[in-house]
Short mmCIF file of C-alpha atoms in Angstrom, two decimals:
data_model
loop_
_atom_site.label_atom_id
_atom_site.label_comp_id
_atom_site.label_asym_id
_atom_site.label_seq_id
_atom_site.Cartn_x
_atom_site.Cartn_y
_atom_site.Cartn_z
CA UNK A 12 100.86 116.70 77.78
CA UNK A 13 99.51 116.51 74.25
CA UNK A 14 95.74 116.33 74.01
CA UNK A 15 93.47 113.94 72.17
CA UNK A 16 94.14 114.20 68.46
CA UNK A 17 91.63 113.37 65.76
CA UNK A 18 92.09 113.11 62.02
CA UNK A 19 90.73 114.21 59.63
CA UNK A 20 89.11 117.33 60.96
CA UNK A 21 86.59 117.26 58.12
CA UNK A 22 85.76 114.62 55.55
CA UNK A 23 83.30 114.91 52.69
CA UNK A 24 82.34 111.68 50.93
CA UNK A 25 79.55 110.37 48.78
CA UNK A 26 76.92 107.92 49.93
CA UNK A 27 78.25 104.38 49.65
CA UNK A 28 81.88 105.30 50.10
CA UNK A 29 84.08 104.35 53.03
CA UNK A 30 85.65 106.70 55.58
CA UNK A 31 88.08 105.95 58.37
CA UNK A 32 88.45 108.31 61.30
CA UNK A 33 91.45 108.17 63.57
CA UNK A 34 91.92 109.08 67.20
CA UNK A 35 95.15 109.33 69.16
CA UNK A 36 94.41 109.43 72.87
CA UNK A 37 96.52 111.03 75.52
CA UNK A 38 99.54 108.86 76.20
CA UNK A 39 98.91 106.55 79.11
CA UNK A 40 95.13 106.73 78.90
CA UNK A 41 93.82 103.17 78.79
CA UNK A 42 90.24 104.26 78.24
CA UNK A 43 89.18 105.50 74.84
CA UNK A 44 85.67 106.52 73.80
CA UNK A 45 83.89 107.41 70.61
CA UNK A 46 80.91 109.75 70.63
CA UNK A 47 79.00 111.44 67.84
CA UNK A 48 76.64 114.33 67.36
CA UNK A 49 74.31 114.17 64.42
CA UNK A 50 71.83 116.76 63.09
CA UNK A 51 72.00 119.07 66.07
CA UNK A 52 71.03 116.37 68.52
CA UNK A 53 72.74 115.45 71.76
CA UNK A 54 76.21 113.97 71.74
CA UNK A 55 75.70 110.21 71.93
CA UNK A 56 77.97 107.50 73.22
CA UNK A 57 79.15 104.97 70.63
CA UNK A 58 81.67 102.74 72.34
CA UNK A 59 84.36 102.41 74.94
CA UNK A 60 87.76 100.67 74.75
CA UNK A 61 89.88 99.61 77.67
CA UNK A 62 93.27 99.22 76.12
CA UNK A 63 92.59 97.12 72.99
CA UNK A 64 89.38 95.52 74.24
CA UNK A 65 85.89 96.75 73.59
CA UNK A 66 84.33 97.33 76.98
CA UNK A 67 80.99 98.59 75.77
CA UNK A 68 79.82 99.00 72.19
CA UNK A 69 76.16 99.36 72.93
CA UNK A 70 75.97 102.75 71.24
CA UNK A 71 77.19 101.62 67.85
CA UNK A 72 74.27 102.27 65.48
CA UNK A 73 74.67 99.31 63.13
CA UNK A 74 77.17 96.95 61.54
CA UNK A 75 78.32 99.59 59.03
CA UNK A 76 80.42 100.98 61.86
CA UNK A 77 83.63 99.24 62.91
CA UNK A 78 85.97 100.47 65.60
CA UNK A 79 89.38 99.09 66.34
CA UNK A 80 92.18 99.83 68.75
CA UNK A 81 95.04 97.58 67.79
CA UNK A 82 97.83 97.56 70.38
CA UNK A 83 95.80 99.67 72.75
CA UNK A 84 97.09 102.97 71.39
CA UNK A 85 95.30 104.83 68.65
CA UNK A 86 91.83 103.89 67.48
CA UNK A 87 90.06 103.95 64.13
CA UNK A 88 86.38 104.20 63.38
CA UNK A 89 85.40 103.00 59.93
CA UNK A 90 82.05 103.65 58.31
CA UNK A 91 81.36 101.36 55.38
CA UNK A 92 79.26 102.06 53.38
CA UNK A 93 78.44 105.56 54.53
CA UNK A 94 74.84 106.73 54.48
CA UNK A 95 73.41 110.27 54.54
CA UNK A 96 72.32 109.93 58.17
CA UNK A 97 75.92 109.25 59.23
CA UNK A 98 76.74 112.93 58.73
CA UNK A 99 77.75 114.63 61.95
CA UNK A 100 80.70 115.23 64.20
CA UNK A 101 82.50 112.26 65.66
CA UNK A 102 84.30 112.92 68.93
CA UNK A 103 86.94 110.84 70.57
CA UNK A 104 87.78 111.04 74.25
CA UNK A 105 90.20 109.36 76.59
CA UNK A 106 90.62 108.95 80.30
CA UNK A 107 93.27 107.51 82.54
CA UNK A 108 91.05 105.35 84.69
CA UNK A 109 87.60 104.96 86.00
CA UNK A 110 85.49 103.63 88.79
CA UNK A 111 83.38 105.17 91.50
CA UNK A 112 86.17 107.41 92.74
CA UNK A 113 85.61 109.57 89.72
CA UNK A 114 88.92 109.25 87.95
CA UNK A 115 86.92 108.87 84.79
CA UNK A 116 87.47 112.44 83.62
CA UNK A 117 87.18 112.61 79.90
CA UNK A 118 89.41 114.69 77.68
CA UNK A 119 87.84 115.25 74.26
CA UNK A 120 89.39 115.77 70.91
CA UNK A 121 88.32 118.50 68.49
CA UNK A 122 86.16 116.04 66.58
CA UNK A 123 86.00 114.84 63.00
CA UNK A 124 83.19 116.35 60.97
CA UNK A 125 81.75 113.87 58.46
CA UNK A 126 79.60 115.05 55.58
CA UNK A 127 77.97 112.35 53.45
CA UNK A 128 76.51 113.64 50.16
CA UNK B 290 66.21 105.79 80.76
CA UNK B 291 69.06 108.12 81.65
CA UNK B 292 68.51 111.65 80.37
CA UNK B 293 70.08 115.03 80.74
CA UNK B 294 68.05 118.13 80.00
CA UNK B 295 69.35 121.67 79.66
CA UNK B 296 67.37 124.85 79.98
CA UNK B 297 67.32 127.25 78.27
CA UNK B 298 68.29 126.04 74.81
CA UNK B 299 69.58 129.49 73.96
CA UNK B 300 70.33 132.63 75.90
CA UNK B 301 71.36 136.15 74.95
CA UNK B 302 72.57 138.55 77.61
CA UNK B 303 74.36 141.92 77.72
CA UNK B 304 77.99 142.00 78.72
CA UNK B 305 78.56 142.14 82.49
CA UNK B 306 75.45 140.26 83.45
CA UNK B 307 75.57 137.33 85.84
CA UNK B 308 73.76 134.28 84.50
CA UNK B 309 72.75 130.73 85.40
CA UNK B 310 72.53 127.75 83.10
CA UNK B 311 70.44 124.84 84.26
CA UNK B 312 70.85 121.12 83.89
CA UNK B 313 68.64 118.32 85.16
CA UNK B 314 69.33 114.60 85.11
CA UNK B 315 67.25 111.51 85.78
CA UNK B 316 69.77 109.22 87.48
CA UNK B 317 70.55 109.97 91.12
CA UNK B 318 73.31 107.33 91.04
CA UNK B 319 75.60 109.52 88.97
CA UNK B 320 79.35 109.34 89.46
CA UNK B 321 80.16 112.85 88.31
CA UNK B 322 78.77 115.86 86.49
CA UNK B 323 80.84 117.77 83.98
CA UNK B 324 80.27 121.08 82.32
CA UNK B 325 81.84 121.54 78.89
CA UNK B 326 82.19 124.44 76.54
CA UNK B 327 82.13 124.05 72.79
CA UNK B 328 83.08 126.82 70.42
CA UNK B 329 81.91 126.62 66.79
CA UNK B 330 84.01 124.12 64.85
CA UNK B 331 86.02 123.23 67.92
CA UNK B 332 86.14 120.33 70.35
CA UNK B 333 84.82 120.09 73.87
CA UNK B 334 86.61 121.90 76.64
CA UNK B 335 86.01 120.67 80.15
CA UNK B 336 85.14 123.58 82.46
CA UNK B 337 84.26 121.99 85.76
CA UNK B 338 83.89 118.49 87.13
CA UNK B 339 81.85 117.77 90.21
CA UNK B 340 82.22 114.36 91.81
CA UNK B 341 79.10 112.75 93.24
CA UNK B 342 80.37 113.36 96.75
CA UNK B 343 80.79 117.09 96.13
CA UNK B 344 78.25 119.90 96.00
CA UNK B 345 80.05 122.51 93.97
CA UNK B 346 83.22 123.46 92.14
CA UNK B 347 84.60 126.86 91.25
CA UNK B 348 87.01 128.06 88.60
CA UNK B 349 87.50 131.77 88.11
CA UNK B 350 84.17 133.32 87.19
CA UNK B 351 82.50 129.94 86.94
CA UNK B 352 80.72 128.06 89.69
CA UNK B 353 78.94 124.77 89.24
CA UNK B 354 76.66 123.13 91.79
CA UNK B 355 75.30 119.65 92.11
CA UNK B 356 72.14 118.54 93.92
CA UNK B 357 71.78 114.82 93.51
CA UNK B 358 68.53 114.60 95.48
CA UNK B 359 66.74 116.93 93.12
CA UNK B 360 68.67 115.80 90.03
CA UNK B 361 69.92 119.26 89.19
CA UNK B 362 73.12 121.11 88.41
CA UNK B 363 73.64 124.76 87.69
CA UNK B 364 76.50 126.63 86.04
CA UNK B 365 76.85 130.20 87.27
CA UNK B 366 78.83 132.61 85.16
CA UNK B 367 79.71 135.90 86.83
CA UNK B 368 80.28 139.14 84.96
CA UNK B 369 79.78 137.61 81.55
CA UNK B 370 82.01 138.67 78.64
CA UNK B 371 81.63 138.40 74.87
CA UNK B 372 84.35 135.71 74.96
CA UNK B 373 82.01 133.54 76.97
CA UNK B 374 79.77 133.12 73.93
CA UNK B 375 79.68 129.40 73.15
CA UNK B 376 77.58 126.30 73.63
CA UNK B 377 77.65 124.96 77.16
CA UNK B 378 77.07 121.23 77.63
CA UNK B 379 76.21 119.40 80.80
CA UNK B 380 77.22 115.74 80.97
CA UNK B 381 76.48 113.05 83.54
CA UNK B 382 79.07 110.40 84.22
CA UNK B 383 77.52 107.04 84.95
CA UNK B 384 78.82 103.87 86.56
CA UNK B 385 79.02 102.15 83.20
CA UNK B 386 81.67 104.57 81.99
CA UNK B 387 79.15 106.23 79.68
CA UNK B 388 78.77 109.94 79.73
CA UNK B 389 75.27 111.20 78.98
CA UNK B 390 75.11 114.64 77.41
CA UNK B 391 72.43 117.29 77.37
CA UNK B 392 71.60 119.11 74.13
CA UNK B 393 73.42 122.23 75.36
CA UNK B 394 72.66 125.88 75.93
CA UNK B 395 73.83 128.35 73.27
CA UNK B 396 75.00 131.48 75.03
CA UNK B 397 75.54 134.81 73.29
CA UNK B 398 77.00 137.69 75.28
CA UNK B 399 76.49 141.06 73.60
CA UNK B 400 79.20 143.69 73.84
#
């Protein structure tokens, strides 16, 4: 099966501009997650979709970040306006299911590297 | 606060050496523990997944253990090779579908 696909692989923008990152999960995976790693720190959770609904968006840093998953397929993460501290690698992951049984095995994409100048 | 700590932050070993990477976590109510590998400029590759009911998992030269009572996991790499050079990440799966990552251990295997 095809893996999790992220686009673009690298984006360089100026402070104040807008960037939209896209993630295509594995087909059939209802759960989609966004994570990011900034400035060499740990990878941090941003939010979790179940199909098209936001299950948990507690990790979203502020209202400059907007994530959508229309139709429950691919997802976009928009940063508007971008700030210098938003630079980092944004990872998307998907999983088929979840729950205590441990089906919540995440498959990660290659990441989208964002550089804000 | 749920935290995952990895020690050491970096490790350099000669080829052929057996090595252990350590991971500690603060939440004994974890659902699973995953070890990932990340190569420079690449995504995360899942190496091993240990469910909370399990104590260890093995894949080839890799063996991961889980001790919930002490809040520790180890990744054992046997007969290390230069191709094993990468950053290894430990991640704790929680009941809230969040995965908490450690900062990683950068491994360099010298030929």
